[in-house]
Short mmCIF file of C-alpha atoms and ligand atoms in Angstrom, two decimals:
data_model
loop_
_atom_site.label_atom_id
_atom_site.label_comp_id
_atom_site.label_asym_id
_atom_site.label_seq_id
_atom_site.Cartn_x
_atom_site.Cartn_y
_atom_site.Cartn_z
CA MET I 291 16.33 -25.47 14.69
CA HIS I 292 18.71 -23.01 13.20
CA ASN I 293 21.99 -24.22 12.46
CA GLU I 294 25.04 -22.11 13.54
CA ALA I 295 25.81 -20.31 10.50
CA PHE I 296 22.01 -19.24 10.00
CA SER I 297 21.80 -18.04 13.78
CA THR I 298 25.18 -16.09 13.37
CA ILE I 299 23.66 -14.13 10.46
CA ALA I 300 20.13 -13.35 12.28
CA ALA I 301 22.36 -12.26 15.20
CA ARG I 302 24.49 -10.10 12.85
CA VAL I 303 21.52 -8.44 11.42
CA LEU I 304 19.92 -7.86 14.74
CA GLU I 305 23.37 -6.20 16.08
CA ALA I 306 23.74 -4.21 12.65
CA ALA I 307 19.98 -2.87 13.11
CA SER I 308 20.30 -2.25 16.53
CA LYS I 309 23.22 0.03 16.01
CA LEU I 310 21.91 1.79 13.14
CA TYR I 311 18.41 2.63 14.58
CA PRO I 312 19.22 6.16 15.84
CA GLU I 313 20.61 6.94 12.65
CA VAL I 314 17.45 5.55 10.75
CA ALA I 315 15.14 7.25 13.13
CA ALA I 316 16.97 10.67 12.41
CA LEU I 317 16.48 9.82 8.80
CA ARG I 318 12.89 9.30 9.40
CA ARG I 319 12.09 12.44 11.46
CA HIS I 320 13.83 14.45 8.58
CA LEU I 321 11.60 12.82 5.84
CA HIS I 322 8.35 13.70 8.39
CA GLN I 323 9.42 17.18 8.79
CA TYR I 324 9.49 17.39 4.88
CA PRO I 325 6.82 15.83 3.35
CA GLU I 326 6.22 15.87 -0.30
CA LEU I 327 2.66 15.14 -2.29
CA SER I 328 2.36 12.09 -4.77
CA TYR I 329 4.59 12.81 -7.94
CA GLN I 330 6.37 15.73 -6.28
CA GLU I 331 8.91 13.78 -4.26
CA PHE I 332 11.83 15.68 -5.73
CA LYS I 333 13.72 16.56 -2.18
CA THR I 334 12.87 13.08 -0.95
CA THR I 335 14.29 11.47 -4.15
CA ALA I 336 17.55 13.63 -3.50
CA PHE I 337 17.51 12.59 0.06
CA ILE I 338 17.47 8.98 -0.72
CA LYS I 339 20.30 9.24 -3.13
CA GLU I 340 22.41 11.23 -1.01
CA TYR I 341 22.24 8.32 1.80
CA LEU I 342 22.31 5.79 -0.74
CA ALA I 343 25.75 7.37 -2.14
CA GLN I 344 27.14 7.40 1.13
CA LEU I 345 26.71 3.60 1.45
CA GLY I 346 28.66 3.69 -1.96
CA ILE I 347 25.51 2.74 -3.91
CA GLU I 348 24.70 4.55 -6.98
CA ALA I 349 21.27 5.15 -8.29
CA GLU I 350 20.37 3.51 -11.07
CA PRO I 351 18.85 5.74 -14.07
CA PRO I 352 15.39 7.17 -13.32
CA LEU I 353 12.24 5.71 -14.44
CA MET I 354 9.94 8.29 -13.43
CA GLU I 355 10.67 11.76 -12.44
CA THR I 356 10.81 11.11 -8.63
CA GLY I 357 11.45 7.75 -6.88
CA VAL I 358 14.73 6.15 -6.63
CA VAL I 359 15.76 2.50 -7.98
CA ALA I 360 19.37 1.24 -6.91
CA LEU I 361 20.91 -2.30 -7.02
CA LEU I 362 23.41 -3.38 -4.23
CA ARG I 363 25.52 -6.40 -5.40
CA GLY I 364 26.07 -9.01 -3.17
CA GLU I 365 29.54 -10.90 -3.09
CA GLY I 366 28.29 -13.95 -1.72
CA ALA I 367 26.96 -16.05 -4.85
CA ALA I 368 28.48 -18.99 -6.33
CA LEU I 369 30.57 -18.29 -9.61
CA SER I 370 28.42 -20.66 -11.43
CA GLY I 371 24.69 -20.94 -11.64
CA GLU I 372 21.80 -18.31 -12.05
CA ARG I 373 22.53 -15.03 -10.21
CA ARG I 374 19.55 -14.00 -8.36
CA THR I 375 17.91 -10.70 -7.47
CA VAL I 376 15.37 -9.84 -4.79
CA ALA I 377 13.48 -6.61 -4.73
CA LEU I 378 12.55 -4.79 -1.72
CA ARG I 379 10.00 -1.84 -2.08
CA ALA I 380 9.28 1.42 0.33
CA ASP I 381 6.85 4.03 -1.23
CA ILE I 382 7.71 7.53 -0.29
CA ASP I 383 4.90 9.96 -0.56
CA ALA I 384 2.88 11.92 1.75
CA LEU I 385 -0.92 13.08 2.10
CA PRO I 386 -2.75 16.17 1.75
CA LEU I 387 -3.25 16.42 5.67
CA GLN I 388 -2.42 19.05 8.33
CA GLU I 389 -0.58 17.22 11.11
CA GLU I 390 -1.95 17.74 14.55
CA ASN I 391 0.86 15.98 16.42
CA ARG I 392 2.93 17.45 18.97
CA HIS I 393 6.26 15.85 18.87
CA GLY I 394 9.53 17.86 17.98
CA PHE I 395 9.46 16.82 14.16
CA CYS I 396 6.25 17.79 13.06
CA SER I 397 5.66 18.64 9.34
CA THR I 398 7.14 21.95 8.44
CA VAL I 399 4.64 21.71 5.23
CA ASP I 400 1.19 23.39 5.47
CA GLY I 401 -1.44 20.93 4.79
CA CYS I 402 0.92 17.95 3.69
CA MET I 403 2.17 15.05 6.28
CA HIS I 404 3.61 11.33 6.38
CA ALA I 405 0.03 10.19 7.88
CA CYS I 406 0.53 6.96 6.34
CA GLY I 407 3.76 6.06 7.51
CA HIS I 408 5.86 6.07 4.01
CA ASP I 409 8.56 8.09 5.93
CA MET I 410 8.89 5.29 8.34
CA HIS I 411 9.12 2.80 4.77
CA THR I 412 11.58 5.03 3.10
CA ALA I 413 13.83 5.13 6.34
CA MET I 414 13.47 1.41 6.98
CA LEU I 415 14.66 0.51 3.35
CA LEU I 416 17.34 3.39 3.75
CA GLY I 417 18.60 1.26 6.86
CA ALA I 418 18.25 -2.26 5.18
CA ALA I 419 20.50 -0.68 2.57
CA ALA I 420 23.07 0.14 5.27
CA VAL I 421 22.53 -3.48 6.95
CA LEU I 422 23.14 -5.16 3.78
CA SER I 423 26.11 -3.05 2.41
CA GLY I 424 28.00 -3.97 5.66
CA MET I 425 27.08 -8.10 4.85
CA LYS I 426 28.00 -8.19 0.99
CA ALA I 427 30.08 -11.28 1.66
CA GLU I 428 27.03 -13.11 3.00
CA LEU I 429 24.61 -11.91 0.30
CA LYS I 430 24.14 -14.45 -2.78
CA GLY I 431 22.66 -12.32 -4.93
CA ASP I 432 21.80 -8.79 -5.72
CA VAL I 433 19.09 -6.55 -3.85
CA LEU I 434 16.92 -4.35 -5.67
CA LEU I 435 16.12 -1.41 -3.68
CA VAL I 436 12.64 0.14 -5.15
CA PHE I 437 11.63 3.54 -3.47
CA GLN I 438 8.59 4.38 -5.61
CA PRO I 439 6.58 7.59 -5.60
CA ALA I 440 2.92 8.29 -5.69
CA GLU I 441 1.35 5.34 -3.62
CA GLU I 442 -1.42 7.66 -2.24
CA LYS I 443 -2.81 8.90 -5.56
CA ALA I 444 -4.21 6.85 -8.50
CA PRO I 445 -2.75 5.49 -11.06
CA GLY I 446 0.12 5.35 -8.47
CA GLY I 447 3.85 4.97 -9.01
CA ALA I 448 3.99 1.06 -9.44
CA ARG I 449 2.21 0.54 -12.57
CA PRO I 450 4.21 3.48 -14.59
CA MET I 451 7.25 2.06 -12.99
CA ILE I 452 6.54 -1.32 -14.00
CA GLU I 453 5.70 -0.04 -17.54
CA ALA I 454 9.00 1.44 -17.70
CA GLY I 455 10.50 -1.71 -17.41
CA LEU I 456 11.55 -2.13 -13.73
CA LEU I 457 10.78 -5.67 -13.76
CA LYS I 458 11.87 -6.67 -17.03
CA LYS I 459 15.41 -4.80 -16.74
CA TYR I 460 16.33 -6.15 -13.15
CA LYS I 461 14.31 -9.23 -13.29
CA PRO I 462 13.63 -10.00 -9.32
CA SER I 463 12.59 -13.31 -8.86
CA ALA I 464 10.68 -12.11 -5.53
CA ILE I 465 9.67 -8.93 -4.41
CA PHE I 466 8.65 -7.86 -0.55
CA ALA I 467 7.32 -4.64 1.07
CA GLN I 468 5.76 -3.84 4.46
CA HIS I 469 3.32 -1.13 5.85
CA CYS I 470 3.00 0.53 9.15
CA PHE I 471 -0.35 -0.50 11.17
CA SER I 472 -1.00 0.75 14.75
CA SER I 473 -3.41 -1.92 15.20
CA VAL I 474 -0.67 -4.54 15.18
CA ARG I 475 2.06 -3.79 18.14
CA SER I 476 5.23 -2.49 17.49
CA GLY I 477 7.81 -5.49 17.31
CA SER I 478 5.35 -7.53 15.82
CA VAL I 479 4.34 -8.34 12.09
CA ALA I 480 0.98 -9.98 10.93
CA MET I 481 0.83 -11.74 7.43
CA CYS I 482 -1.78 -13.16 5.24
CA LYS I 483 -1.45 -15.63 2.37
CA GLY I 484 -3.44 -15.17 -0.69
CA GLY I 485 -5.73 -12.27 -1.29
CA PHE I 486 -4.75 -9.67 1.45
CA MET I 487 -5.84 -6.19 0.01
CA ALA I 488 -8.77 -5.44 -1.92
CA ALA I 489 -9.31 -3.95 -5.56
CA ALA I 490 -10.76 -0.59 -4.69
CA ASP I 491 -12.68 1.12 -7.62
CA GLU I 492 -14.33 4.40 -7.52
CA LEU I 493 -18.12 4.83 -8.58
CA TYR I 494 -19.65 7.71 -10.10
CA ILE I 495 -23.33 8.21 -10.83
CA THR I 496 -25.16 11.13 -12.46
CA ILE I 497 -29.03 11.13 -12.84
CA HIS I 498 -30.68 13.20 -15.15
CA GLY I 499 -34.52 13.84 -14.88
CA GLN I 500 -36.63 16.47 -15.15
CA GLY I 501 -37.14 19.38 -12.53
CA GLY I 502 -40.36 21.17 -11.52
CA HIS I 503 -42.41 22.21 -8.70
CA ALA I 504 -42.44 19.88 -6.03
CA SER I 505 -46.15 20.30 -5.49
CA SER I 506 -46.67 19.02 -9.14
CA PRO I 507 -44.20 15.77 -9.21
CA HIS I 508 -46.40 14.46 -12.16
CA LYS I 509 -45.08 16.87 -14.24
CA THR I 510 -41.44 16.14 -13.48
CA ARG I 511 -38.99 13.27 -14.00
CA ASP I 512 -37.76 12.93 -10.00
CA PRO I 513 -34.08 12.12 -9.89
CA ILE I 514 -34.08 12.04 -6.01
CA LEU I 515 -36.83 9.24 -6.02
CA ALA I 516 -34.85 7.46 -8.64
CA SER I 517 -31.73 7.62 -6.80
CA ALA I 518 -33.15 6.36 -3.74
CA HIS I 519 -34.16 3.25 -5.77
CA ILE I 520 -30.91 2.83 -7.17
CA ILE I 521 -29.07 2.97 -3.95
CA THR I 522 -31.49 0.63 -2.57
CA ALA I 523 -31.48 -1.67 -5.50
CA LEU I 524 -27.32 -1.62 -5.66
CA GLN I 525 -27.49 -3.44 -1.97
CA HIS I 526 -28.36 -6.63 -4.16
CA LEU I 527 -24.53 -6.73 -5.45
CA VAL I 528 -23.22 -7.71 -2.22
CA SER I 529 -26.18 -9.62 -0.70
CA ARG I 530 -27.42 -11.81 -3.58
CA VAL I 531 -24.81 -11.25 -6.70
CA ALA I 532 -21.40 -11.71 -4.53
CA PRO I 533 -21.25 -15.57 -2.99
CA PRO I 534 -21.47 -15.16 0.67
CA HIS I 535 -17.86 -16.58 1.37
CA GLU I 536 -16.25 -13.86 -0.90
CA PRO I 537 -15.63 -10.26 0.59
CA ALA I 538 -17.31 -7.60 -1.43
CA VAL I 539 -17.99 -3.67 -0.27
CA LEU I 540 -20.35 -1.29 -2.21
CA SER I 541 -20.77 1.86 0.03
CA ILE I 542 -22.59 5.07 -1.96
CA ALA I 543 -20.67 7.63 0.19
CA SER I 544 -21.84 10.62 -1.13
CA ILE I 545 -25.18 12.04 -2.88
CA ASN I 546 -26.24 15.63 -3.88
CA GLY I 547 -28.99 17.16 -5.47
CA GLY I 548 -31.63 19.95 -4.71
CA HIS I 549 -31.34 22.72 -2.81
CA ALA I 550 -35.06 23.82 -1.66
CA THR I 551 -38.21 22.46 0.06
CA ASN I 552 -40.37 23.06 -3.22
CA ILE I 553 -38.19 22.36 -6.16
CA ILE I 554 -37.85 19.07 -7.57
CA PRO I 555 -34.09 19.01 -9.05
CA GLY I 556 -33.22 18.27 -12.53
CA LYS I 557 -30.18 15.98 -11.60
CA VAL I 558 -28.55 14.34 -8.63
CA ALA I 559 -24.79 13.08 -8.36
CA MET I 560 -23.93 10.26 -6.50
CA MET I 561 -20.30 8.55 -5.70
CA GLY I 562 -19.09 5.71 -3.82
CA THR I 563 -16.56 2.86 -3.72
CA MET I 564 -16.43 -0.90 -4.31
CA ARG I 565 -14.05 -3.26 -2.93
CA THR I 566 -13.18 -6.69 -3.89
CA MET I 567 -11.00 -9.51 -3.48
CA ASN I 568 -11.46 -11.87 -6.41
CA GLU I 569 -10.83 -10.42 -9.98
CA GLU I 570 -13.80 -12.32 -11.45
CA LEU I 571 -16.31 -11.20 -8.85
CA ARG I 572 -14.85 -7.76 -9.27
CA ALA I 573 -15.55 -7.71 -13.18
CA LEU I 574 -18.93 -9.33 -12.50
CA LEU I 575 -19.99 -6.44 -10.17
CA HIS I 576 -19.00 -3.93 -12.33
CA GLU I 577 -21.17 -5.30 -15.15
CA LYS I 578 -24.10 -5.62 -12.76
CA PHE I 579 -23.49 -2.26 -11.32
CA GLU I 580 -23.96 -0.56 -14.56
CA LYS I 581 -27.04 -2.81 -15.52
CA THR I 582 -29.00 -2.02 -12.08
CA VAL I 583 -28.30 1.71 -12.26
CA ARG I 584 -29.30 1.90 -15.80
CA GLN I 585 -32.37 -0.32 -15.87
CA VAL I 586 -33.75 1.09 -12.42
CA ALA I 587 -33.12 4.23 -14.10
CA ALA I 588 -35.09 3.57 -17.14
CA ALA I 589 -38.21 2.18 -14.92
CA PHE I 590 -38.13 5.92 -13.39
CA ASP I 591 -37.74 7.52 -16.84
CA VAL I 592 -34.62 9.33 -15.92
CA GLU I 593 -31.34 8.79 -17.56
CA ALA I 594 -27.99 8.07 -15.76
CA ASP I 595 -24.50 8.55 -16.45
CA VAL I 596 -22.33 5.71 -14.74
CA GLU I 597 -18.59 5.65 -14.84
CA ILE I 598 -16.58 3.19 -12.91
CA ARG I 599 -12.71 4.20 -12.49
CA SER I 600 -10.84 1.37 -11.73
CA GLY I 601 -8.30 1.53 -8.88
CA TYR I 602 -5.55 -0.59 -7.68
CA PRO I 603 -6.18 -4.40 -8.28
CA VAL I 604 -6.41 -7.22 -5.95
CA LEU I 605 -3.18 -7.39 -3.47
CA TYR I 606 -2.35 -10.98 -3.87
CA ASN I 607 0.32 -12.45 -1.44
CA ASP I 608 2.13 -15.38 -3.23
CA PRO I 609 1.86 -18.42 -0.81
CA ALA I 610 5.48 -19.56 -0.93
CA MET I 611 6.68 -16.24 -0.87
CA THR I 612 4.34 -15.61 2.43
CA ASP I 613 5.58 -18.61 3.96
CA LEU I 614 9.40 -17.98 3.47
CA ALA I 615 8.59 -14.32 4.92
CA TRP I 616 6.69 -16.16 7.76
CA ASP I 617 9.43 -18.67 8.62
CA ALA I 618 11.94 -15.94 8.25
CA ALA I 619 10.22 -13.60 10.49
CA LYS I 620 9.58 -16.35 13.05
CA GLU I 621 13.48 -16.97 13.08
CA TYR I 622 14.30 -13.19 13.19
CA LEU I 623 11.76 -11.88 15.52
CA GLY I 624 10.64 -14.92 17.40
CA ASP I 625 7.43 -17.09 17.30
CA GLU I 626 5.55 -14.72 19.57
CA LYS I 627 5.90 -11.94 17.40
CA VAL I 628 4.42 -13.08 14.10
CA HIS I 629 0.59 -13.27 13.86
CA PRO I 630 -1.70 -14.19 11.32
CA SER I 631 -3.53 -11.31 9.41
CA ALA I 632 -7.25 -11.15 7.99
CA PRO I 633 -7.53 -9.86 4.48
CA LEU I 634 -8.31 -6.14 4.68
CA MET I 635 -10.19 -4.22 2.40
CA THR I 636 -7.77 -1.06 1.89
CA ALA I 637 -6.08 -1.21 -1.21
CA GLU I 638 -2.24 -0.89 -2.07
CA ASP I 639 -0.59 -0.28 -5.36
CA PHE I 640 2.08 -3.07 -4.37
CA ALA I 641 -0.86 -5.36 -5.81
CA TYR I 642 0.67 -4.19 -9.49
CA TYR I 643 4.17 -5.69 -8.75
CA LEU I 644 2.50 -8.84 -7.43
CA ARG I 645 0.51 -9.62 -10.46
CA GLU I 646 4.14 -9.85 -12.24
CA CYS I 647 6.26 -11.19 -9.73
CA PRO I 648 5.71 -13.41 -6.56
CA GLY I 649 6.25 -11.68 -3.05
CA SER I 650 4.53 -10.72 0.04
CA PHE I 651 3.14 -7.61 1.94
CA TRP I 652 2.96 -7.53 5.46
CA GLN I 653 1.69 -5.26 8.16
CA LEU I 654 4.33 -4.09 10.41
CA GLY I 655 3.05 -3.64 13.83
CA THR I 656 3.71 0.32 15.38
CA GLY I 657 1.30 0.49 17.66
CA LEU I 658 1.74 0.94 21.69
CA GLU I 659 -0.99 -0.56 24.08
CA ASP I 660 -1.06 3.07 25.44
CA THR I 661 -1.35 4.61 21.88
CA ALA I 662 -3.89 7.42 21.75
CA ARG I 663 -6.98 6.66 20.07
CA GLY I 664 -6.63 8.96 17.02
CA ASN I 665 -3.36 7.06 16.06
CA LEU I 666 -4.76 5.67 12.72
CA LEU I 667 -3.25 5.49 9.20
CA HIS I 668 -4.48 8.84 7.17
CA SER I 669 -5.13 10.72 10.45
CA PRO I 670 -3.98 14.03 11.66
CA THR I 671 -2.65 12.29 14.75
CA PHE I 672 -0.88 9.42 13.29
CA ASP I 673 2.22 8.61 15.25
CA PRO I 674 3.71 5.36 14.78
CA ASP I 675 5.98 3.92 17.31
CA GLU I 676 9.65 4.33 15.74
CA HIS I 677 11.15 1.36 17.47
CA ALA I 678 9.44 -0.34 14.59
CA LEU I 679 11.92 0.80 12.32
CA GLU I 680 14.69 -1.51 13.89
CA THR I 681 12.20 -4.28 13.58
CA GLY I 682 11.34 -3.64 9.88
CA MET I 683 14.76 -2.90 8.88
CA GLY I 684 16.43 -5.87 10.25
CA LEU I 685 13.35 -8.49 8.76
CA MET I 686 13.57 -6.80 5.45
CA SER I 687 17.51 -7.31 5.64
CA TYR I 688 17.31 -10.72 6.95
CA LEU I 689 14.53 -11.82 4.45
CA ALA I 690 16.74 -10.66 1.65
CA LEU I 691 19.79 -12.88 2.86
CA ARG I 692 17.65 -15.80 3.40
CA TYR I 693 15.71 -15.61 0.20
CA LEU I 694 19.36 -15.24 -1.54
CA ALA I 695 20.42 -18.19 0.18
CA GLY I 696 17.95 -20.26 -1.61
CA GLY I 697 14.86 -19.38 0.51
CA ARG I 698 16.24 -22.07 3.08
CA GLU I 699 18.34 -22.26 6.11
CA LEU I 700 22.14 -21.71 5.19
NI1 NI Z 808 0.29 3.83 2.75
#
């Protein structure tokens, strides 16, 4: 049961989010019309700073060329005792994709589109800043607003921001973020405790053999036959090395070599992805990957160049912080709007923050039942339901208030 004070605060957040919704939707549409690629979010950065300045929030000294960090100081903390900070993060970059939607606020930039909802994330965090600015007296600590650049392109913006001292300087004791998903109904959220998103590593293999006439294979060292065996042998990593209860994916997604019916080529290049949910298994699979490729290549008397480019780590949602977000979401949105989520094999650089600071990352529903089938993340017709902005900005705000109040009902 809510006590009176807490319910009043939830009601005030709901009311503020509802009032701000048209303004935040307009912010989102502006961002959608002027998308910028990873590491190039200069106009977006200026736009964020300008809106925060209107709220009376000055941006902190920059940690990267793009992106904004700002601190909203609450006025409701006790004078004695440790002052706490909670961080809320949004990513701000767009994708190299040509928009195919037909709504009235399509991207004006050729070949660039907010197709991952980062325009929504940015607008919602600005909305939360506005909601919380109006409730400073109730805010029992500080809120660190992190508008992070370059989530879409490795090495990502999270790691350089952390390396530049983000967490050491502002010392948040918890961090939260959300991501649009059209597979979850608008107005709802879905949360997962523990390993939520995968570590994603890029795989590159080049097989060097000896080319020649395809009628005389005995005079060649055939990289195509070797590649076929390597691909087949690599399947044992998921089926025989990874424990059956541990999610793992290994896909060779590209193979290139040869150009004629009667020529055995000298070289074959392959690429693929490896996804894991456990850092120990990840390390083991890296080792076995390299060994398998090299040893099968050796059996076929060809040479292998093997490269694994490590991507984002496993995104691990802190159990206690996820419980807190879950309870806050149930209070704020109602029981029927909060669902458990299965782990996903996608990757996110929010994972880096969670390695240093406990927190949680959840799916914000942006789907409608009548949504077109093409409404998928990273598709040219991605079109999230904007009403989710109200849900997302309100939940972020309420969670920050609740966390700073000691994580329990007021
Ligand atoms: Ni994204």
